[in-house]
Amino acid sequence: MAATSLPIGRASILPLPHIYDRVSRHIPAIEWPALADDVAAILELKKTRNAVILAHNYQAPEIFHTVSDIVGDSLALAREAINVDADVIVLAGVHFMAETAKLLNPGKTVLIPDMRAGCSLADSITAADVRGLREKYPGVPIVTYVNTSAAVKAESDVCCTSGNAVDVVRSLNAPRVLMIPDEFLAQNVQVLVPEVEILTWAGHCEVHEQFTPADIREVRESYPGVTVIAHPECPPDVVAEADFSGSTAMMMNFVTQKRPRQVVLVTECSMGDNIAQANPDIEFIKPCNLCPHMKRMSLKNIRHALETLTHEVTVEPELAGRARAAVERMLAVRPR
Ligand code: SF4
């Protein structure tokens, strides 16, 4: 029930009613007072700690719409991290995102509320693996997805995100590139950049690899005319069944600009939830899958992180310098 449609009197007794308005489609009014206590504490702690919260698009609405200062996809968070004017950055996302924020802000304290928030892609490759690839393919540039550890980035020539992977590959002007570690992203980029031979690594996102072409066909049968948008971490045969494919930011832009009547976002579930609040005229159809790593973030552990200044993410300076160079090369690439 939306706050604006609550019976008169009931809405007015809800704490932080102006903030509840932003999440009312997803959080029942009865659950809000307990969450509002943490929201109020976090807003106060942000002031006393001079802290900002960066939240990925896959964060749950009660984090995304209430306490976050900067929201976006990996590319946006990396870009915005450079301009952050604060002593403390809390990363509501996964560990590699916190590392990237630290690389770009070596003098700031970067916190992640739960150190266990990992990523199957980041876990799929090590720095030693990258050195092995360099030996095997001498002279072939290595493009590394940001969903990797700082140690892997440090062995790479340039990073990319799902939002700029095509531009990064084209910017190299090389006949052959290694694109690691997401095999499906690399295969999807290969379709768009046929003039370059793209060598891949067998890493997968555990959330997006679960989708199948049959899922898309089933949803199209059940909802004739539905618009299907797939993240490029999905297998290529899933992307081929979709009407559009792009990063989470590109998905959001597509939905808000094209305004399909019914849409399926073939990605992590919170994406649809986060767009739905501001777009009540669009029906968001499941399926979607949850990322267990992203869902380790909660208002409770964000509050705890700010109260205790834990868990701090650090990167050894020499390694950080090399990893930062790969991220900065990516940020210097302009769309063609
Ligand atoms: S959604 Fe996939 S790529 Fe993103 S953090 Fe989760 S496991 Fe990693």
Coordinates of C-alpha atoms and ligand atoms in Angstrom, one line a residue:
M1 CA 0.0 0.0 0.0
A2 CA 1.4 3.4 -0.9
A3 CA 1.8 5.9 2.0
T4 CA -0.4 8.4 0.1
S5 CA -3.2 5.9 0.1
L6 CA -3.0 5.1 3.8
P7 CA -6.1 6.1 5.8
I8 CA -5.8 9.6 7.1
G9 CA -4.2 9.5 10.5
R10 CA -2.2 6.3 9.9
A11 CA 0.2 7.9 7.4
S12 CA 0.8 10.8 9.7
I13 CA 2.0 8.5 12.6
L14 CA 4.6 6.8 10.4
P15 CA 8.1 7.9 11.2
L16 CA 10.0 9.7 8.5
P17 CA 6.9 9.8 6.2
H18 CA 8.7 11.7 3.4
I19 CA 11.3 8.8 3.2
Y20 CA 8.7 6.1 3.5
D21 CA 7.0 7.6 0.4
R22 CA 10.1 6.4 -1.6
V23 CA 9.7 2.7 -0.6
S24 CA 6.0 2.3 0.1
R25 CA 5.4 0.0 -2.9
H26 CA 7.8 -2.6 -1.4
I27 CA 7.7 -2.2 2.3
P28 CA 4.4 -2.6 4.2
A29 CA 3.6 0.3 6.6
I30 CA 3.7 -2.1 9.5
E31 CA 7.4 -3.0 8.9
W32 CA 8.5 0.6 8.4
P33 CA 8.9 1.8 12.0
A34 CA 11.6 -0.8 12.7
L35 CA 13.5 0.1 9.5
A36 CA 13.0 3.8 10.1
D37 CA 14.9 3.6 13.3
D38 CA 18.0 2.4 11.4
V39 CA 17.4 4.9 8.6
A40 CA 17.3 7.8 11.1
A41 CA 20.5 6.5 12.9
I42 CA 22.3 6.2 9.6
L43 CA 21.4 9.6 8.4
E44 CA 22.7 11.0 11.7
L45 CA 25.9 8.9 11.6
K46 CA 26.6 10.1 8.0
K47 CA 26.8 13.7 9.4
T48 CA 29.0 12.9 12.4
R49 CA 31.4 10.7 10.4
N50 CA 31.3 12.9 7.3
A51 CA 30.4 9.8 5.3
V52 CA 28.7 9.0 2.1
I53 CA 27.0 5.8 1.0
L54 CA 27.5 4.4 -2.5
A55 CA 24.9 1.8 -3.4
H56 CA 24.8 -0.5 -6.4
N57 CA 21.6 -0.8 -8.4
Y58 CA 21.1 -4.3 -7.0
Q59 CA 20.7 -3.0 -3.5
A60 CA 17.2 -3.5 -1.8
P61 CA 14.9 -0.5 -2.0
E62 CA 15.2 0.2 1.8
I63 CA 18.9 0.9 1.2
F64 CA 18.8 2.2 -2.4
H65 CA 16.0 4.8 -1.8
T66 CA 16.6 5.9 1.9
V67 CA 20.2 6.3 3.0
S68 CA 22.2 6.2 -0.2
D69 CA 24.0 9.3 -1.6
I70 CA 25.1 7.9 -4.9
V71 CA 23.5 5.0 -6.7
G72 CA 24.3 3.4 -10.0
D73 CA 26.0 0.6 -11.9
S74 CA 29.7 -0.3 -11.4
L75 CA 30.8 2.3 -14.0
A76 CA 28.8 5.1 -12.3
L77 CA 30.0 4.2 -8.9
A78 CA 33.6 4.1 -10.1
R79 CA 33.2 7.5 -11.8
E80 CA 31.4 9.1 -8.8
A81 CA 33.9 7.6 -6.4
I82 CA 36.6 10.0 -7.8
N83 CA 34.5 13.1 -6.8
V84 CA 33.4 12.0 -3.4
D85 CA 33.9 14.8 -0.8
A86 CA 33.9 12.9 2.5
D87 CA 36.2 11.2 5.0
V88 CA 34.4 7.9 4.9
I89 CA 32.9 5.9 2.0
V90 CA 30.5 3.1 2.8
L91 CA 30.0 0.7 -0.1
A92 CA 26.7 -0.9 -0.2
G93 CA 27.6 -3.5 -2.8
V94 CA 30.2 -6.2 -3.0
H95 CA 33.9 -6.3 -2.1
F96 CA 35.4 -5.6 -5.5
M97 CA 33.3 -2.4 -5.6
A98 CA 34.7 -1.3 -2.3
E99 CA 38.3 -2.0 -3.5
T100 CA 37.7 0.1 -6.6
A101 CA 36.4 2.9 -4.5
K102 CA 39.6 2.6 -2.3
L103 CA 41.8 2.5 -5.4
L104 CA 40.3 5.8 -6.5
N105 CA 40.3 7.3 -3.0
P106 CA 43.5 6.1 -1.4
G107 CA 43.3 8.8 1.4
K108 CA 39.8 8.0 2.4
T109 CA 38.4 5.3 4.8
V110 CA 36.4 2.8 2.7
L111 CA 34.1 0.5 4.6
I112 CA 32.1 -2.5 3.5
P113 CA 29.4 -3.6 6.0
D114 CA 30.0 -7.3 5.4
M115 CA 33.4 -8.6 4.3
R116 CA 31.7 -11.8 3.0
A117 CA 30.0 -9.9 0.1
G118 CA 31.9 -11.5 -2.7
C119 CA 31.2 -12.3 -6.4
S120 CA 31.4 -15.5 -8.4
L121 CA 33.1 -13.6 -11.2
A122 CA 35.8 -12.1 -8.9
D123 CA 36.4 -15.5 -7.4
S124 CA 36.9 -17.1 -10.9
I125 CA 40.3 -15.8 -11.6
T126 CA 43.6 -14.9 -9.7
A127 CA 46.5 -12.7 -10.5
A128 CA 48.6 -15.8 -11.2
D129 CA 46.0 -16.8 -13.8
V130 CA 46.4 -13.4 -15.6
R131 CA 50.1 -13.7 -15.6
G132 CA 49.7 -17.2 -17.2
L133 CA 47.5 -15.7 -19.9
R134 CA 50.1 -13.0 -20.6
E135 CA 52.7 -15.6 -21.1
K136 CA 50.4 -17.7 -23.3
Y137 CA 49.3 -14.7 -25.4
P138 CA 52.2 -12.3 -25.6
G139 CA 51.3 -8.9 -26.9
V140 CA 47.5 -9.4 -26.6
P141 CA 45.9 -6.7 -24.5
I142 CA 44.0 -7.8 -21.4
V143 CA 40.7 -6.2 -20.8
T144 CA 39.5 -7.0 -17.3
Y145 CA 35.9 -6.7 -16.1
V146 CA 35.7 -4.5 -12.9
N147 CA 34.1 -7.5 -11.2
T148 CA 37.6 -8.7 -10.1
S149 CA 40.0 -8.3 -7.2
A150 CA 42.5 -5.4 -7.2
A151 CA 45.3 -8.0 -7.6
V152 CA 43.8 -9.1 -10.9
K153 CA 43.2 -5.6 -12.1
A154 CA 46.9 -4.8 -11.3
E155 CA 47.9 -7.5 -13.9
S156 CA 45.6 -6.0 -16.6
D157 CA 46.0 -3.4 -19.3
V158 CA 42.6 -1.8 -18.9
C159 CA 39.3 -2.5 -17.0
C160 CA 35.8 -2.4 -18.4
T161 CA 32.2 -2.6 -17.1
S162 CA 29.2 -4.0 -18.8
G163 CA 28.3 -0.3 -19.7
N164 CA 31.5 0.4 -21.6
A165 CA 33.0 -3.0 -22.6
V166 CA 32.3 -2.4 -26.3
D167 CA 34.0 1.1 -26.3
V168 CA 37.0 -0.2 -24.3
V169 CA 37.6 -3.1 -26.8
R170 CA 37.3 -0.7 -29.8
S171 CA 39.6 1.8 -28.1
L172 CA 42.5 -0.6 -28.2
N173 CA 42.6 -0.9 -32.0
A174 CA 44.0 -4.4 -31.6
P175 CA 43.1 -7.4 -33.8
R176 CA 42.8 -9.7 -30.8
V177 CA 42.1 -9.0 -27.1
L178 CA 41.7 -11.1 -24.0
M179 CA 38.5 -10.2 -22.2
I180 CA 38.4 -11.7 -18.7
P181 CA 36.9 -13.2 -16.6
D182 CA 33.2 -13.1 -17.7
E183 CA 32.8 -15.5 -20.6
F184 CA 29.3 -14.5 -21.5
L185 CA 30.0 -10.7 -21.4
A186 CA 33.0 -11.4 -23.7
Q187 CA 30.8 -13.5 -26.1
N188 CA 28.1 -10.8 -26.1
V189 CA 30.7 -8.1 -26.8
Q190 CA 32.1 -10.3 -29.6
V191 CA 28.7 -10.1 -31.4
L192 CA 28.9 -6.3 -31.4
V193 CA 32.6 -6.1 -32.3
P194 CA 33.1 -8.7 -34.9
E195 CA 36.2 -7.1 -36.3
V196 CA 38.2 -8.0 -33.1
E197 CA 38.9 -11.6 -32.1
I198 CA 38.0 -11.8 -28.4
L199 CA 39.5 -14.6 -26.3
T200 CA 37.6 -15.5 -23.2
W201 CA 37.9 -16.9 -19.7
A202 CA 35.4 -19.4 -18.2
G203 CA 34.1 -17.2 -15.4
H204 CA 30.3 -16.7 -14.9
C205 CA 28.0 -14.6 -12.8
E206 CA 26.1 -17.1 -10.6
V207 CA 22.9 -15.0 -10.9
H208 CA 22.8 -14.4 -14.6
E209 CA 24.1 -17.8 -15.8
Q210 CA 20.8 -19.3 -14.4
F211 CA 18.6 -17.7 -17.0
T212 CA 17.8 -19.8 -20.1
P213 CA 16.1 -19.0 -23.5
A214 CA 13.2 -21.2 -22.4
D215 CA 12.6 -18.7 -19.5
I216 CA 12.2 -15.9 -22.0
R217 CA 10.0 -17.8 -24.3
E218 CA 7.7 -18.8 -21.4
V219 CA 7.3 -15.3 -20.3
R220 CA 6.6 -14.1 -23.8
E221 CA 3.9 -16.8 -24.1
S222 CA 2.3 -15.7 -20.8
Y223 CA 2.6 -11.9 -21.5
P224 CA 2.2 -11.3 -25.2
G225 CA 3.9 -8.0 -26.2
V226 CA 6.1 -7.9 -23.1
T227 CA 9.4 -6.1 -23.5
V228 CA 12.4 -8.2 -22.4
I229 CA 15.7 -6.6 -21.3
A230 CA 18.7 -8.8 -20.5
H231 CA 21.9 -8.0 -18.7
P232 CA 25.0 -8.9 -20.8
E233 CA 26.3 -11.2 -18.1
C234 CA 23.5 -13.6 -19.3
P235 CA 24.4 -16.3 -21.7
P236 CA 24.4 -15.1 -25.4
D237 CA 21.4 -17.3 -26.3
V238 CA 19.4 -15.5 -23.6
V239 CA 20.6 -12.1 -24.8
A240 CA 19.6 -13.1 -28.4
E241 CA 16.0 -13.7 -27.2
A242 CA 15.8 -10.2 -25.6
D243 CA 14.6 -6.9 -27.1
F244 CA 17.5 -5.0 -25.5
S245 CA 20.7 -5.7 -23.6
G246 CA 22.8 -3.4 -21.5
S247 CA 24.2 -2.6 -18.1
T248 CA 21.9 -1.9 -15.2
A249 CA 22.1 1.8 -15.9
M250 CA 21.3 1.3 -19.6
M251 CA 18.4 -0.9 -18.5
M252 CA 17.0 1.8 -16.3
N253 CA 17.4 4.4 -19.0
F254 CA 15.7 2.2 -21.6
V255 CA 12.7 1.6 -19.2
T256 CA 12.3 5.3 -18.2
Q257 CA 12.6 6.5 -21.8
K258 CA 10.7 3.9 -23.8
R259 CA 8.1 3.3 -21.1
P260 CA 7.0 -0.2 -22.0
R261 CA 3.7 -1.3 -20.6
Q262 CA 5.1 -4.6 -19.3
V263 CA 8.7 -5.4 -18.9
V264 CA 10.9 -8.2 -17.7
L265 CA 14.4 -7.3 -16.4
V266 CA 16.4 -10.4 -16.8
T267 CA 18.8 -9.7 -14.0
E268 CA 19.0 -9.3 -10.2
C269 CA 15.5 -8.8 -8.6
S270 CA 16.1 -5.5 -6.8
M271 CA 16.6 -3.7 -10.2
G272 CA 12.9 -3.8 -11.0
D273 CA 12.0 -3.0 -7.4
N274 CA 14.1 0.1 -7.5
I275 CA 12.7 1.5 -10.7
A276 CA 9.1 0.5 -10.0
Q277 CA 8.5 3.1 -7.3
A278 CA 8.9 6.0 -9.7
N279 CA 7.2 4.2 -12.6
P280 CA 3.8 3.0 -11.2
D281 CA 2.4 2.8 -14.8
I282 CA 4.9 0.1 -15.8
E283 CA 4.3 -3.5 -14.8
F284 CA 7.5 -5.3 -13.9
I285 CA 7.2 -9.1 -14.5
K286 CA 9.4 -11.7 -12.9
P287 CA 11.5 -13.9 -13.4
C288 CA 14.5 -12.4 -11.7
N289 CA 17.2 -13.9 -9.5
L290 CA 18.7 -12.7 -6.2
C291 CA 22.4 -12.2 -5.7
P292 CA 23.2 -13.6 -2.3
H293 CA 26.3 -11.4 -2.1
M294 CA 24.5 -8.1 -2.7
K295 CA 21.8 -9.2 -0.3
R296 CA 24.4 -9.4 2.6
M297 CA 23.9 -5.6 2.8
S298 CA 21.3 -4.4 5.3
L299 CA 20.3 -1.2 7.1
K300 CA 21.5 -2.9 10.3
N301 CA 25.0 -3.7 9.1
I302 CA 25.4 -0.3 7.3
R303 CA 24.5 1.3 10.7
H304 CA 27.0 -0.9 12.5
A305 CA 29.7 -0.1 9.9
L306 CA 29.3 3.6 10.6
E307 CA 29.1 3.2 14.3
T308 CA 32.3 1.1 14.5
L309 CA 34.1 2.2 11.3
T310 CA 34.3 -1.4 10.2
H311 CA 35.1 -3.3 8.0
E312 CA 37.8 -1.2 6.4
V313 CA 38.9 -2.2 2.9
T314 CA 42.6 -1.6 2.2
V315 CA 44.8 -2.3 -0.8
E316 CA 48.6 -2.6 -0.6
P317 CA 50.0 0.7 -2.2
E318 CA 52.2 -0.8 -4.9
L319 CA 49.5 -3.1 -6.1
A320 CA 46.9 -0.3 -5.8
G321 CA 49.0 1.9 -8.1
R322 CA 48.9 -0.7 -10.9
A323 CA 45.3 -1.5 -10.4
R324 CA 44.3 2.1 -10.3
A325 CA 46.1 2.7 -13.6
A326 CA 43.9 0.0 -15.3
V327 CA 40.8 1.6 -13.8
E328 CA 41.9 5.1 -14.9
R329 CA 42.6 3.9 -18.4
M330 CA 39.0 2.7 -18.6
L331 CA 37.6 6.0 -17.2
A332 CA 39.6 7.8 -20.0
V333 CA 37.8 5.9 -22.7
R334 CA 35.1 8.0 -24.4
P335 CA 32.1 6.4 -26.1
R336 CA 32.6 6.2 -29.9
Ligands
SF4_1 S1 25.1 -10.3 -9.5 FE1 26.7 -11.7 -10.3 S2 28.3 -10.3 -11.0 FE2 27.0 -9.1 -9.6 S3 27.9 -9.3 -7.6 FE3 26.3 -11.0 -7.7 S4 27.5 -12.7 -8.5 FE4 28.8 -10.9 -8.9

